[in-house]
Amino acid sequence: MDFVLGGVAACGACLFTNPLEVVKTRMQLQGELRSRGTYQVYYRNVFHAFYTIGKVDGVAGLQKGLAPALFYQLCMNGVRLGSYAIIESAGYIHTNGRVSAVKTTLAGAAAGVVGAVMGSPVYLGMVHALRVIYRQHGVLGLWRGSSAAVPRVSVGSATQLSTFSSSKELVVDLQVFPDNSWLVALSAGMISSVVVVMAMTPFDVVSTRLYNQPVDHRGKGQLYNGFTDCVSKTLKKEGLTGLYKGLGASYFRLGPHTILSLFFWDELRRLNQKFR
């Protein structure tokens, strides 16, 4: 049930944030490995990207990939949040009755690694795409780009879940809201969202580029040899700002998704405990 609740919560958030994912991905791929000023800028900012995509591709273009996105959220975040919930329920994230920053970070990172490995094949596409990838590149082709996905999700998961747990405890201690108020989880999610975006954006840019790069007949990437190579080339060609390309779009996508998924997750777990 912990895995189901985590997956359902993430899917609920995805319905609202998938258009932001489309915009974020387009902006992160814009001007790939090109120095600033040497490429045509199709999307000047988040709002212009929304307008341009809506104008060129129609409103449906902003919900491209919704089905695989929901499936990915169900698999990856179902495993990730479910794993963390089991660790939390077992009492491993507390020290002397208080949330431990070190333990929540380690638990979140471990849950993120498991979720990333399980979700990586799904990230590449649905059934038909998976069949094509398998035929052309073998089983290992299903995990192309996972070298970026695993550190990305583990860092994001560690940051997200540790700050969420600590923030919930802080908000409760401050007694800003009534006991068991849904505003506690919402406030903690908002705090977590800011930290998560700052930590994840460089990994997100690298992951997006590794997954979207062209490959040769052997399935080897033609632009990057792996995570480290992508970081090195991006820094060399585009500078540090290249790793934070699409930061605004990243927050508009990751921020609401973090807030909504954690809020839905917390409320669903409370309901489950109430009616168990």
mmCIF file of C-alpha atoms in Angstrom:
data_model
loop_
_atom_site.group_PDB
_atom_site.id
_atom_site.type_symbol
_atom_site.label_atom_id
_atom_site.label_comp_id
_atom_site.label_asym_id
_atom_site.label_seq_id
_atom_site.Cartn_x
_atom_site.Cartn_y
_atom_site.Cartn_z
ATOM 1 C CA MET A 1 0.000 0.000 0.000
ATOM 2 C CA ASP A 2 2.907 2.381 0.675
ATOM 3 C CA PHE A 3 4.035 1.975 -2.941
ATOM 4 C CA VAL A 4 0.507 2.514 -4.268
ATOM 5 C CA LEU A 5 -0.042 5.669 -2.209
ATOM 6 C CA GLY A 6 3.272 7.143 -3.347
ATOM 7 C CA GLY A 7 2.521 6.393 -6.997
ATOM 8 C CA VAL A 8 -1.029 7.778 -6.862
ATOM 9 C CA ALA A 9 0.157 10.977 -5.165
ATOM 10 C CA ALA A 10 2.843 11.525 -7.819
ATOM 11 C CA CYS A 11 0.355 10.862 -10.653
ATOM 12 C CA GLY A 12 -2.060 13.401 -9.187
ATOM 13 C CA ALA A 13 0.704 16.011 -9.176
ATOM 14 C CA CYS A 14 1.774 15.046 -12.712
ATOM 15 C CA LEU A 15 -1.633 15.923 -14.171
ATOM 16 C CA PHE A 16 -1.019 19.544 -13.187
ATOM 17 C CA THR A 17 2.710 19.748 -13.907
ATOM 18 C CA ASN A 18 3.219 17.836 -17.184
ATOM 19 C CA PRO A 19 2.893 21.020 -19.322
ATOM 20 C CA LEU A 20 5.666 22.517 -17.200
ATOM 21 C CA GLU A 21 7.798 19.442 -17.879
ATOM 22 C CA VAL A 22 7.323 19.945 -21.631
ATOM 23 C CA VAL A 23 8.408 23.586 -21.372
ATOM 24 C CA LYS A 24 11.361 22.758 -19.113
ATOM 25 C CA THR A 25 12.669 20.055 -21.466
ATOM 26 C CA ARG A 26 12.406 22.298 -24.538
ATOM 27 C CA MET A 27 14.313 25.086 -22.761
ATOM 28 C CA GLN A 28 17.057 22.764 -21.474
ATOM 29 C CA LEU A 29 17.727 21.404 -24.968
ATOM 30 C CA GLN A 30 17.771 24.882 -26.522
ATOM 31 C CA GLY A 31 21.286 25.860 -27.626
ATOM 32 C CA GLU A 32 22.810 22.551 -26.548
ATOM 33 C CA LEU A 33 26.628 22.758 -26.653
ATOM 34 C CA ARG A 34 26.437 26.179 -28.278
ATOM 35 C CA SER A 35 27.948 29.310 -26.771
ATOM 36 C CA ARG A 36 25.573 32.061 -25.726
ATOM 37 C CA GLY A 37 24.693 34.277 -28.693
ATOM 38 C CA THR A 38 25.578 31.695 -31.349
ATOM 39 C CA TYR A 39 22.161 30.026 -31.647
ATOM 40 C CA GLN A 40 18.598 31.085 -32.314
ATOM 41 C CA VAL A 41 16.564 31.529 -29.137
ATOM 42 C CA TYR A 42 13.115 30.058 -29.678
ATOM 43 C CA TYR A 43 12.033 30.376 -26.033
ATOM 44 C CA ARG A 44 13.016 33.606 -24.273
ATOM 45 C CA ASN A 45 11.535 32.621 -20.922
ATOM 46 C CA VAL A 46 9.002 30.250 -19.374
ATOM 47 C CA PHE A 47 5.967 32.288 -20.376
ATOM 48 C CA HIS A 48 7.209 32.814 -23.929
ATOM 49 C CA ALA A 49 7.855 29.068 -24.185
ATOM 50 C CA PHE A 50 4.271 28.346 -23.109
ATOM 51 C CA TYR A 51 2.968 30.781 -25.697
ATOM 52 C CA THR A 52 5.216 29.488 -28.499
ATOM 53 C CA ILE A 53 4.518 25.803 -27.877
ATOM 54 C CA GLY A 54 0.784 26.482 -27.575
ATOM 55 C CA LYS A 55 0.804 28.498 -30.796
ATOM 56 C CA VAL A 56 2.879 26.061 -32.861
ATOM 57 C CA ASP A 57 1.790 22.707 -31.434
ATOM 58 C CA GLY A 58 -1.615 23.633 -30.044
ATOM 59 C CA VAL A 59 -2.832 23.222 -26.483
ATOM 60 C CA ALA A 60 -2.418 19.441 -26.777
ATOM 61 C CA GLY A 61 1.293 20.051 -27.378
ATOM 62 C CA LEU A 62 1.635 21.158 -23.771
ATOM 63 C CA GLN A 63 0.426 17.740 -22.608
ATOM 64 C CA LYS A 64 2.694 15.711 -24.877
ATOM 65 C CA GLY A 65 3.914 12.542 -23.238
ATOM 66 C CA LEU A 66 1.261 12.587 -20.495
ATOM 67 C CA ALA A 67 0.598 8.823 -20.608
ATOM 68 C CA PRO A 68 4.267 7.760 -20.244
ATOM 69 C CA ALA A 69 4.752 10.551 -17.685
ATOM 70 C CA LEU A 70 1.970 9.128 -15.512
ATOM 71 C CA PHE A 71 3.352 5.613 -15.900
ATOM 72 C CA TYR A 72 6.827 6.862 -14.977
ATOM 73 C CA GLN A 73 5.514 8.666 -11.901
ATOM 74 C CA LEU A 74 3.608 5.568 -10.827
ATOM 75 C CA CYS A 75 6.712 3.383 -11.160
ATOM 76 C CA MET A 76 9.504 5.691 -10.048
ATOM 77 C CA ASN A 77 7.823 7.710 -7.304
ATOM 78 C CA GLY A 78 5.700 4.777 -6.215
ATOM 79 C CA VAL A 79 8.904 2.870 -5.454
ATOM 80 C CA ARG A 80 10.771 5.931 -4.141
ATOM 81 C CA LEU A 81 8.108 7.299 -1.790
ATOM 82 C CA GLY A 82 6.981 3.793 -0.826
ATOM 83 C CA SER A 83 10.527 2.807 0.129
ATOM 84 C CA TYR A 84 10.969 5.951 2.200
ATOM 85 C CA ALA A 85 7.605 5.399 3.932
ATOM 86 C CA ILE A 86 8.683 1.888 4.936
ATOM 87 C CA ILE A 87 11.998 3.186 6.300
ATOM 88 C CA GLU A 88 10.162 5.963 8.155
ATOM 89 C CA SER A 89 7.543 3.592 9.601
ATOM 90 C CA ALA A 90 10.307 1.346 10.874
ATOM 91 C CA GLY A 91 11.651 4.293 12.893
ATOM 92 C CA TYR A 92 14.985 4.555 11.118
ATOM 93 C CA ILE A 93 14.848 8.303 10.409
ATOM 94 C CA HIS A 94 14.597 9.399 14.062
ATOM 95 C CA THR A 95 17.151 9.864 16.810
ATOM 96 C CA ASN A 96 15.756 10.224 20.334
ATOM 97 C CA GLY A 97 12.305 10.883 18.929
ATOM 98 C CA ARG A 98 13.432 13.720 16.634
ATOM 99 C CA VAL A 99 13.940 13.722 12.865
ATOM 100 C CA SER A 100 17.611 13.178 12.040
ATOM 101 C CA ALA A 101 18.931 15.218 9.107
ATOM 102 C CA VAL A 102 21.644 12.641 8.378
ATOM 103 C CA LYS A 103 19.291 9.658 8.534
ATOM 104 C CA THR A 104 16.580 11.292 6.425
ATOM 105 C CA THR A 105 19.170 12.324 3.833
ATOM 106 C CA LEU A 106 20.567 8.785 3.628
ATOM 107 C CA ALA A 107 17.084 7.250 3.560
ATOM 108 C CA GLY A 108 15.942 9.674 0.877
ATOM 109 C CA ALA A 109 19.037 9.014 -1.228
ATOM 110 C CA ALA A 110 18.627 5.233 -0.948
ATOM 111 C CA ALA A 111 14.954 5.467 -1.880
ATOM 112 C CA GLY A 112 15.914 7.709 -4.810
ATOM 113 C CA VAL A 113 18.467 5.223 -6.166
ATOM 114 C CA VAL A 114 15.928 2.384 -6.062
ATOM 115 C CA GLY A 115 13.261 4.558 -7.693
ATOM 116 C CA ALA A 116 15.623 5.788 -10.418
ATOM 117 C CA VAL A 117 16.785 2.284 -11.357
ATOM 118 C CA MET A 118 13.212 0.990 -11.477
ATOM 119 C CA GLY A 119 11.928 3.986 -13.409
ATOM 120 C CA SER A 120 14.735 4.462 -15.924
ATOM 121 C CA PRO A 121 13.364 2.125 -18.645
ATOM 122 C CA VAL A 122 9.935 3.729 -18.345
ATOM 123 C CA TYR A 123 11.506 7.183 -18.721
ATOM 124 C CA LEU A 124 12.620 6.213 -22.221
ATOM 125 C CA GLY A 125 9.082 5.574 -23.439
ATOM 126 C CA MET A 126 6.061 3.304 -23.553
ATOM 127 C CA VAL A 127 5.686 -0.296 -24.760
ATOM 128 C CA HIS A 128 6.360 0.257 -28.478
ATOM 129 C CA ALA A 129 9.397 2.432 -27.785
ATOM 130 C CA LEU A 130 10.712 -0.086 -25.280
ATOM 131 C CA ARG A 131 10.415 -2.876 -27.858
ATOM 132 C CA VAL A 132 12.297 -0.835 -30.465
ATOM 133 C CA ILE A 133 15.032 0.080 -27.994
ATOM 134 C CA TYR A 134 15.340 -3.541 -26.879
ATOM 135 C CA ARG A 135 15.621 -4.840 -30.458
ATOM 136 C CA GLN A 136 18.186 -2.229 -31.480
ATOM 137 C CA HIS A 137 20.294 -1.880 -28.350
ATOM 138 C CA GLY A 138 19.534 -4.891 -26.161
ATOM 139 C CA VAL A 139 18.538 -4.975 -22.507
ATOM 140 C CA LEU A 140 21.191 -2.451 -21.456
ATOM 141 C CA GLY A 141 19.726 0.027 -23.935
ATOM 142 C CA LEU A 142 16.707 0.319 -21.640
ATOM 143 C CA TRP A 143 18.949 1.936 -19.058
ATOM 144 C CA ARG A 144 20.579 4.448 -21.416
ATOM 145 C CA GLY A 145 20.939 7.691 -19.486
ATOM 146 C CA SER A 146 20.555 6.023 -16.099
ATOM 147 C CA SER A 147 24.095 7.164 -15.220
ATOM 148 C CA ALA A 148 22.572 10.634 -14.950
ATOM 149 C CA ALA A 149 19.164 9.560 -13.651
ATOM 150 C CA VAL A 150 20.510 7.734 -10.593
ATOM 151 C CA PRO A 151 22.595 10.639 -9.175
ATOM 152 C CA ARG A 152 19.851 13.092 -10.194
ATOM 153 C CA VAL A 153 17.047 11.243 -8.447
ATOM 154 C CA SER A 154 19.145 10.235 -5.431
ATOM 155 C CA VAL A 155 20.270 13.827 -4.806
ATOM 156 C CA GLY A 156 16.768 15.163 -5.421
ATOM 157 C CA SER A 157 15.176 12.489 -3.260
ATOM 158 C CA ALA A 158 17.632 13.008 -0.402
ATOM 159 C CA THR A 159 17.091 16.770 -0.536
ATOM 160 C CA GLN A 160 13.327 16.571 -0.948
ATOM 161 C CA LEU A 161 12.506 14.006 1.711
ATOM 162 C CA SER A 162 14.996 15.230 4.326
ATOM 163 C CA THR A 163 13.847 18.855 4.045
ATOM 164 C CA PHE A 164 10.186 17.776 3.973
ATOM 165 C CA SER A 165 10.509 15.682 7.136
ATOM 166 C CA SER A 166 12.533 18.349 8.941
ATOM 167 C CA SER A 167 10.239 21.168 7.780
ATOM 168 C CA LYS A 168 7.129 19.311 8.943
ATOM 169 C CA GLU A 169 8.658 18.888 12.379
ATOM 170 C CA LEU A 170 9.693 22.571 12.456
ATOM 171 C CA VAL A 171 6.225 23.804 11.452
ATOM 172 C CA VAL A 172 4.626 21.588 14.104
ATOM 173 C CA ASP A 173 7.068 22.876 16.749
ATOM 174 C CA LEU A 174 6.274 26.492 15.841
ATOM 175 C CA GLN A 175 2.535 25.738 16.285
ATOM 176 C CA VAL A 176 1.666 27.992 13.363
ATOM 177 C CA PHE A 177 -1.270 25.778 12.395
ATOM 178 C CA PRO A 178 -3.709 23.601 14.371
ATOM 179 C CA ASP A 179 -2.750 20.006 15.137
ATOM 180 C CA ASN A 180 -3.052 17.632 12.150
ATOM 181 C CA SER A 181 -3.763 20.550 9.787
ATOM 182 C CA TRP A 182 -3.221 19.902 6.073
ATOM 183 C CA LEU A 183 -1.390 23.235 6.004
ATOM 184 C CA VAL A 184 1.560 21.631 7.818
ATOM 185 C CA ALA A 185 2.337 19.309 4.897
ATOM 186 C CA LEU A 186 1.642 22.066 2.368
ATOM 187 C CA SER A 187 4.048 24.474 4.085
ATOM 188 C CA ALA A 188 6.742 21.813 4.420
ATOM 189 C CA GLY A 189 6.356 20.960 0.746
ATOM 190 C CA MET A 190 6.795 24.614 -0.232
ATOM 191 C CA ILE A 191 10.029 24.858 1.759
ATOM 192 C CA SER A 192 11.283 21.598 0.288
ATOM 193 C CA SER A 193 10.494 22.688 -3.273
ATOM 194 C CA VAL A 194 12.957 25.590 -3.235
ATOM 195 C CA VAL A 195 15.839 23.479 -1.929
ATOM 196 C CA VAL A 196 15.060 20.630 -4.325
ATOM 197 C CA VAL A 197 15.107 22.815 -7.446
ATOM 198 C CA MET A 198 18.466 24.374 -6.584
ATOM 199 C CA ALA A 199 19.976 20.948 -5.938
ATOM 200 C CA MET A 200 18.414 19.098 -8.889
ATOM 201 C CA THR A 201 18.562 21.505 -11.830
ATOM 202 C CA PRO A 202 22.179 20.736 -12.885
ATOM 203 C CA PHE A 203 21.438 16.990 -12.689
ATOM 204 C CA ASP A 204 18.175 17.537 -14.528
ATOM 205 C CA VAL A 205 19.897 19.352 -17.396
ATOM 206 C CA VAL A 206 22.500 16.585 -17.736
ATOM 207 C CA SER A 207 19.869 13.854 -17.522
ATOM 208 C CA THR A 208 17.700 15.514 -20.172
ATOM 209 C CA ARG A 209 20.647 15.859 -22.534
ATOM 210 C CA LEU A 210 21.873 12.300 -22.064
ATOM 211 C CA TYR A 211 18.416 10.846 -22.682
ATOM 212 C CA ASN A 212 17.790 13.023 -25.732
ATOM 213 C CA GLN A 213 21.184 12.770 -27.458
ATOM 214 C CA PRO A 214 21.408 10.846 -30.757
ATOM 215 C CA VAL A 215 23.016 7.402 -30.601
ATOM 216 C CA ASP A 216 24.936 5.303 -33.124
ATOM 217 C CA HIS A 217 24.005 1.805 -34.301
ATOM 218 C CA ARG A 218 25.520 0.343 -31.130
ATOM 219 C CA GLY A 219 23.450 2.578 -28.876
ATOM 220 C CA LYS A 220 26.419 4.710 -27.868
ATOM 221 C CA GLY A 221 25.746 8.411 -27.354
ATOM 222 C CA GLN A 222 27.163 10.640 -30.087
ATOM 223 C CA LEU A 223 27.478 13.778 -27.974
ATOM 224 C CA TYR A 224 28.418 12.556 -24.496
ATOM 225 C CA ASN A 225 30.187 9.500 -23.096
ATOM 226 C CA GLY A 226 28.360 9.711 -19.808
ATOM 227 C CA PHE A 227 27.415 11.896 -16.862
ATOM 228 C CA THR A 228 30.871 13.358 -16.186
ATOM 229 C CA ASP A 229 31.552 14.007 -19.861
ATOM 230 C CA CYS A 230 28.246 15.840 -20.247
ATOM 231 C CA VAL A 231 28.971 18.043 -17.222
ATOM 232 C CA SER A 232 32.492 18.787 -18.494
ATOM 233 C CA LYS A 233 31.386 19.684 -22.032
ATOM 234 C CA THR A 234 28.479 21.803 -20.814
ATOM 235 C CA LEU A 235 30.711 23.777 -18.442
ATOM 236 C CA LYS A 236 33.335 24.260 -21.163
ATOM 237 C CA LYS A 237 30.924 25.408 -23.868
ATOM 238 C CA GLU A 238 28.186 27.135 -21.884
ATOM 239 C CA GLY A 239 29.698 27.905 -18.494
ATOM 240 C CA LEU A 240 28.074 27.310 -15.098
ATOM 241 C CA THR A 241 24.857 28.920 -16.298
ATOM 242 C CA GLY A 242 24.556 26.078 -18.805
ATOM 243 C CA LEU A 243 23.924 23.675 -15.933
ATOM 244 C CA TYR A 244 21.168 25.967 -14.674
ATOM 245 C CA LYS A 245 19.584 26.492 -18.075
ATOM 246 C CA GLY A 246 15.813 26.555 -17.704
ATOM 247 C CA LEU A 247 16.018 27.229 -13.939
ATOM 248 C CA GLY A 248 12.775 29.182 -13.992
ATOM 249 C CA ALA A 249 11.077 26.429 -15.936
ATOM 250 C CA SER A 250 12.586 23.878 -13.566
ATOM 251 C CA TYR A 251 11.006 25.568 -10.578
ATOM 252 C CA PHE A 252 7.676 26.019 -12.316
ATOM 253 C CA ARG A 253 7.716 22.263 -12.953
ATOM 254 C CA LEU A 254 9.619 20.761 -10.000
ATOM 255 C CA GLY A 255 8.317 23.247 -7.439
ATOM 256 C CA PRO A 256 4.584 22.574 -7.902
ATOM 257 C CA HIS A 257 5.247 18.869 -8.452
ATOM 258 C CA THR A 258 7.195 18.650 -5.197
ATOM 259 C CA ILE A 259 4.537 20.578 -3.293
ATOM 260 C CA LEU A 260 1.585 18.664 -4.738
ATOM 261 C CA SER A 261 3.109 15.185 -4.648
ATOM 262 C CA LEU A 262 4.299 15.542 -1.044
ATOM 263 C CA PHE A 263 0.987 17.083 0.010
ATOM 264 C CA PHE A 264 -1.088 14.368 -1.695
ATOM 265 C CA TRP A 265 1.255 11.697 -0.327
ATOM 266 C CA ASP A 266 0.986 12.965 3.239
ATOM 267 C CA GLU A 267 -2.806 13.265 3.077
ATOM 268 C CA LEU A 268 -3.250 9.827 1.480
ATOM 269 C CA ARG A 269 -1.086 8.231 4.169
ATOM 270 C CA ARG A 270 -3.126 9.912 6.872
ATOM 271 C CA LEU A 271 -6.368 8.684 5.320
ATOM 272 C CA ASN A 272 -4.952 5.188 4.981
ATOM 273 C CA GLN A 273 -3.957 5.128 8.657
ATOM 274 C CA LYS A 274 -7.358 6.492 9.672
ATOM 275 C CA PHE A 275 -9.343 3.797 7.860
ATOM 276 C CA ARG A 276 -6.911 0.927 8.332
#
